[in-house]
């Protein structure tokens, strides 16, 4: 049976990672959260004095880039993000990192390094990867490309609920603001902007439940795995 590459791009907080994880588990594929990689680099800058008061020391980061090792560990269905061999899965989800990550993700040198790592994960197929440029830049030849979107209000509600559930006290407006500014930066940056990749299937899930969405994408994947498309 052929092991395909599935890319899931789209706006922030559209549930890309949830569906990507479920899909990978169902198909026995690996799941790669490319956003976690940009978040990890951002955490590195914060922890190493390369981002102070929202100002990024770009030269310092570029110099440190070879020292930054990012990996994933898949264990009992849990996907851990490792920054220089340390589990940073929780730390990279904070609002502080969300607010700073766009500065790091716009640097072409950082993107080039992340893209190399991402391609190495997909070298043998059998991968589901989510992000912003996976279908357009990382794997333009992927067998199945999905682009997910939803209204900003719906996305902010979902993200706000997640943050509250994890014990982070933030206002709905702060979440909505952060999400809209990330949308703008992601879509307008000159390197690898967020676009609908050529050949991608667009899913607006503002009013779709996650069960129906999962079944729909699984069917699309099976059609390609079994050569029906
Ligand atoms: O998917 P996420 O929200 O965890 O991603 C965090 C940030 O990283 C997001 O604001 C945009 C950036 N990103 C990117 O530029 N390219 C990717 N392939 C994935 C994420």
Tab-separated table of C-alpha atoms and ligand atoms in Angstrom:
chain	number	residue	atom	x	y	z
A	1	UNK	CA	0.000	0.000	0.000
A	2	UNK	CA	1.494	3.344	-0.876
A	3	UNK	CA	2.400	5.706	1.934
A	4	UNK	CA	1.487	9.201	0.912
A	5	UNK	CA	2.294	12.708	2.129
A	6	UNK	CA	-0.636	14.695	3.514
A	7	UNK	CA	-0.242	18.435	4.099
A	8	UNK	CA	-2.647	20.452	6.223
A	9	UNK	CA	-2.161	24.209	6.011
A	10	UNK	CA	-4.408	27.043	7.041
A	11	UNK	CA	-5.143	29.837	9.452
A	12	UNK	CA	-4.234	29.744	13.154
A	13	UNK	CA	-6.559	27.786	15.430
A	14	UNK	CA	-8.565	26.021	12.763
A	15	UNK	CA	-7.959	22.642	14.385
A	16	UNK	CA	-5.272	21.576	11.916
A	17	UNK	CA	-3.194	19.751	14.485
A	18	UNK	CA	-6.147	17.862	15.994
A	19	UNK	CA	-7.241	16.446	12.664
A	20	UNK	CA	-3.635	15.859	11.524
A	21	UNK	CA	-2.912	13.838	14.678
A	22	UNK	CA	-6.092	11.763	14.322
A	23	UNK	CA	-5.334	11.089	10.686
A	24	UNK	CA	-1.753	10.034	11.405
A	25	UNK	CA	-2.948	7.687	14.169
A	26	UNK	CA	-5.621	6.139	11.930
A	27	UNK	CA	-3.230	5.582	9.015
A	28	UNK	CA	-0.174	4.606	11.088
A	29	UNK	CA	1.736	7.627	9.781
A	30	UNK	CA	3.981	10.045	11.634
A	31	UNK	CA	2.611	13.447	12.536
A	32	UNK	CA	4.782	16.556	12.285
A	33	UNK	CA	3.641	19.844	13.821
A	34	UNK	CA	5.722	22.390	11.889
A	35	UNK	CA	4.367	25.290	13.973
A	36	UNK	CA	5.942	23.661	17.039
A	37	UNK	CA	9.307	23.992	15.318
A	38	UNK	CA	8.961	27.773	14.847
A	39	UNK	CA	7.666	28.020	18.389
A	40	UNK	CA	10.707	26.096	19.670
A	41	UNK	CA	13.136	28.438	17.924
A	42	UNK	CA	11.234	31.338	19.492
A	43	UNK	CA	11.534	29.752	22.939
A	44	UNK	CA	15.275	29.363	22.337
A	45	UNK	CA	15.604	33.093	21.569
A	46	UNK	CA	13.734	33.973	24.777
A	47	UNK	CA	15.739	31.618	26.953
A	48	UNK	CA	19.074	32.735	25.538
A	49	UNK	CA	18.668	36.499	25.703
A	50	UNK	CA	18.119	36.824	21.966
A	51	UNK	CA	14.662	38.336	22.355
A	52	UNK	CA	14.297	40.958	25.041
A	53	UNK	CA	11.225	43.211	25.312
A	54	UNK	CA	9.891	41.929	21.973
A	55	UNK	CA	13.121	42.923	20.183
A	56	UNK	CA	14.775	40.067	18.341
A	57	UNK	CA	18.562	39.962	18.051
A	58	UNK	CA	18.464	38.678	14.499
A	59	UNK	CA	22.241	38.365	14.028
A	60	UNK	CA	22.526	36.559	17.352
A	61	UNK	CA	19.833	34.107	16.303
A	62	UNK	CA	21.409	33.449	12.914
A	63	UNK	CA	24.711	32.761	14.635
A	64	UNK	CA	23.058	30.393	17.111
A	65	UNK	CA	21.013	28.587	14.449
A	66	UNK	CA	23.427	25.634	14.057
A	67	UNK	CA	23.142	25.001	17.826
A	68	UNK	CA	19.368	24.633	17.689
A	69	UNK	CA	18.248	21.037	17.356
A	70	UNK	CA	14.562	20.256	17.056
A	71	UNK	CA	13.097	16.814	17.108
A	72	UNK	CA	9.885	14.980	17.841
A	73	UNK	CA	9.238	11.933	19.949
A	74	UNK	CA	6.172	9.818	19.342
A	75	UNK	CA	5.304	7.865	22.456
A	76	UNK	CA	2.028	6.067	23.205
A	77	UNK	CA	0.130	8.366	20.897
A	78	UNK	CA	1.661	11.491	22.485
A	79	UNK	CA	3.752	13.746	20.334
A	80	UNK	CA	6.533	15.528	22.207
A	81	UNK	CA	8.555	18.436	20.826
A	82	UNK	CA	12.215	18.363	21.821
A	83	UNK	CA	14.422	21.452	21.774
A	84	UNK	CA	18.043	20.391	22.182
A	85	UNK	CA	16.774	17.080	23.646
A	86	UNK	CA	14.498	18.780	26.231
A	87	UNK	CA	10.739	18.320	26.143
A	88	UNK	CA	9.294	21.800	25.491
A	89	UNK	CA	5.807	20.698	24.363
A	90	UNK	CA	4.048	22.707	27.084
A	91	UNK	CA	6.353	25.734	27.189
A	92	UNK	CA	5.924	26.545	23.494
A	93	UNK	CA	2.110	26.860	23.841
A	94	UNK	CA	2.148	30.011	25.999
A	95	UNK	CA	0.718	33.340	24.831
A	96	UNK	CA	4.195	34.816	25.258
A	97	UNK	CA	5.527	32.516	22.549
A	98	UNK	CA	2.423	33.003	20.362
A	99	UNK	CA	3.020	36.736	20.469
A	100	UNK	CA	6.685	36.481	19.502
A	101	UNK	CA	6.739	33.617	16.997
A	102	UNK	CA	5.914	35.671	13.898
A	103	UNK	CA	9.180	37.604	14.264
A	104	UNK	CA	11.156	34.381	14.104
A	105	UNK	CA	9.023	32.728	11.415
A	106	UNK	CA	9.597	35.587	8.942
A	107	UNK	CA	13.377	35.040	8.804
A	108	UNK	CA	14.357	33.238	5.579
A	109	UNK	CA	17.387	31.557	7.197
A	110	UNK	CA	15.206	30.089	9.957
A	111	UNK	CA	12.640	28.915	7.414
A	112	UNK	CA	15.318	27.285	5.247
A	113	UNK	CA	16.542	25.258	8.216
A	114	UNK	CA	13.014	24.231	9.255
A	115	UNK	CA	12.107	23.239	5.685
A	116	UNK	CA	15.196	20.979	5.475
A	117	UNK	CA	14.209	19.225	8.701
A	118	UNK	CA	10.574	18.926	7.561
A	119	UNK	CA	11.584	17.378	4.235
A	120	UNK	CA	13.752	14.832	6.033
A	121	UNK	CA	10.689	13.699	8.035
A	122	UNK	CA	8.760	13.169	4.809
A	123	UNK	CA	11.529	11.444	2.854
A	124	UNK	CA	9.844	8.027	3.005
A	125	UNK	CA	6.234	9.185	2.803
A	126	UNK	CA	3.734	8.143	5.459
A	127	UNK	CA	3.565	11.572	7.037
A	128	UNK	CA	0.896	14.082	7.973
A	129	UNK	CA	2.351	17.559	8.445
A	130	UNK	CA	0.497	20.713	9.378
A	131	UNK	CA	1.562	24.349	9.085
A	132	UNK	CA	1.380	27.328	6.773
A	133	UNK	CA	3.630	26.494	3.817
A	134	UNK	CA	3.695	22.712	3.824
A	135	UNK	CA	1.661	22.183	0.644
A	136	UNK	CA	3.069	25.260	-1.107
A	137	UNK	CA	6.795	25.095	-0.254
A	138	UNK	CA	7.808	22.025	1.741
A	139	UNK	CA	5.932	19.318	-0.205
A	140	UNK	CA	4.402	20.878	-3.326
A	141	UNK	CA	4.123	17.355	-4.807
A	142	UNK	CA	2.163	15.948	-1.837
A	143	UNK	CA	-0.588	13.517	-2.826
A	144	UNK	CA	-3.179	15.223	-0.599
A	145	UNK	CA	-3.182	18.897	0.339
A	146	UNK	CA	-5.784	20.407	2.640
A	147	UNK	CA	-6.261	24.089	3.441
A	148	UNK	CA	-8.321	24.761	6.567
A	149	UNK	CA	-10.024	27.975	7.519
A	150	UNK	CA	-12.854	29.273	9.748
A	151	UNK	CA	-14.137	32.670	10.829
A	152	UNK	CA	-11.850	34.616	13.202
A	153	UNK	CA	-14.562	34.694	15.898
A	154	UNK	CA	-15.017	30.934	15.889
A	155	UNK	CA	-11.269	30.335	15.931
A	156	UNK	CA	-10.706	32.756	18.813
A	157	UNK	CA	-13.491	31.100	20.836
A	158	UNK	CA	-11.879	27.686	20.374
A	159	UNK	CA	-8.393	28.943	21.257
A	160	UNK	CA	-9.633	30.921	24.257
A	161	UNK	CA	-11.380	27.842	25.652
A	162	UNK	CA	-8.176	25.796	25.206
A	163	UNK	CA	-6.051	28.381	27.019
A	164	UNK	CA	-8.510	28.630	29.906
A	165	UNK	CA	-8.627	24.849	30.152
A	166	UNK	CA	-4.832	24.756	30.430
A	167	UNK	CA	-4.967	27.288	33.279
A	168	UNK	CA	-3.841	30.390	31.362
A	169	UNK	CA	-5.908	33.449	32.232
A	170	UNK	CA	-6.213	35.529	29.069
A	171	UNK	CA	-9.036	37.644	27.743
A	172	UNK	CA	-11.015	36.707	24.658
A	173	UNK	CA	-10.023	40.020	23.024
A	174	UNK	CA	-6.311	39.337	23.546
A	175	UNK	CA	-6.706	35.947	21.869
A	176	UNK	CA	-8.693	37.415	18.971
A	177	UNK	CA	-6.123	40.207	18.523
A	178	UNK	CA	-3.212	37.778	18.536
A	179	UNK	CA	-4.923	35.506	16.057
A	180	UNK	CA	-5.765	38.328	13.649
A	181	UNK	CA	-2.290	39.813	13.789
A	182	UNK	CA	-0.736	36.381	13.151
A	183	UNK	CA	-3.107	35.912	10.190
A	184	UNK	CA	-1.903	39.224	8.770
A	185	UNK	CA	1.801	38.522	9.278
A	186	UNK	CA	1.452	34.935	7.991
A	187	UNK	CA	-0.387	36.056	4.837
A	188	UNK	CA	1.670	39.137	4.056
A	189	UNK	CA	5.243	38.074	4.744
A	190	UNK	CA	7.468	37.963	1.671
A	191	UNK	CA	8.959	34.526	2.384
A	192	UNK	CA	6.539	31.600	2.160
A	193	UNK	CA	3.334	33.519	2.877
A	194	UNK	CA	0.216	31.612	3.865
A	195	UNK	CA	-1.566	30.847	0.599
A	196	UNK	CA	-3.926	28.173	-0.616
A	197	UNK	CA	-1.454	25.742	-2.231
A	198	UNK	CA	-2.066	24.749	-5.830
A	199	UNK	CA	-4.324	21.724	-5.918
A	200	UNK	CA	-5.374	22.031	-2.260
A	201	UNK	CA	-8.864	21.201	-1.041
A	202	UNK	CA	-10.231	24.107	1.007
A	203	UNK	CA	-12.308	23.276	4.085
A	204	UNK	CA	-14.110	26.009	6.023
A	205	UNK	CA	-14.977	24.346	9.317
A	206	UNK	CA	-16.759	27.281	11.015
A	207	UNK	CA	-19.914	25.197	11.090
A	208	UNK	CA	-18.582	21.690	10.693
A	209	UNK	CA	-18.128	19.287	13.587
A	210	UNK	CA	-14.757	17.651	14.046
A	211	UNK	CA	-16.118	14.136	13.516
A	212	UNK	CA	-17.536	14.946	10.058
A	213	UNK	CA	-14.411	16.824	9.138
A	214	UNK	CA	-12.173	13.919	10.124
A	215	UNK	CA	-14.241	11.418	8.114
A	216	UNK	CA	-14.185	13.667	5.098
A	217	UNK	CA	-10.392	14.053	5.140
A	218	UNK	CA	-9.861	10.353	5.877
A	219	UNK	CA	-11.932	9.490	2.815
A	220	UNK	CA	-9.879	11.885	0.686
A	221	UNK	CA	-6.700	10.236	1.979
A	222	UNK	CA	-7.959	6.690	1.313
A	223	UNK	CA	-8.974	7.638	-2.224
A	224	UNK	CA	-5.368	8.605	-2.866
A	225	UNK	CA	-3.762	5.717	-0.989
A	226	UNK	CA	-5.808	3.168	-2.943
A	227	UNK	CA	-5.322	5.037	-6.211
A	228	UNK	CA	-8.970	5.971	-6.729
A	229	UNK	CA	-7.931	9.568	-7.507
B	1	LIG	O1	0.540	26.417	13.911
B	1	LIG	P1	1.013	27.346	15.052
B	1	LIG	O2	0.022	28.395	15.418
B	1	LIG	O3	1.530	26.590	16.221
B	1	LIG	O4	2.283	28.118	14.415
B	1	LIG	C1	2.996	29.069	15.149
B	1	LIG	C2	3.511	30.138	14.228
B	1	LIG	O5	4.514	29.614	13.363
B	1	LIG	C3	2.457	30.779	13.324
B	1	LIG	O6	2.128	32.070	13.785
B	1	LIG	C4	3.090	30.865	11.977
B	1	LIG	C5	4.358	30.101	12.042
B	1	LIG	N1	4.419	28.967	11.117
B	1	LIG	C6	4.959	29.191	9.889
B	1	LIG	O7	5.336	30.313	9.581
B	1	LIG	N2	5.105	28.156	9.011
B	1	LIG	C7	4.689	26.927	9.336
B	1	LIG	N3	4.847	25.933	8.457
B	1	LIG	C8	4.099	26.691	10.591
B	1	LIG	C9	3.961	27.739	11.472
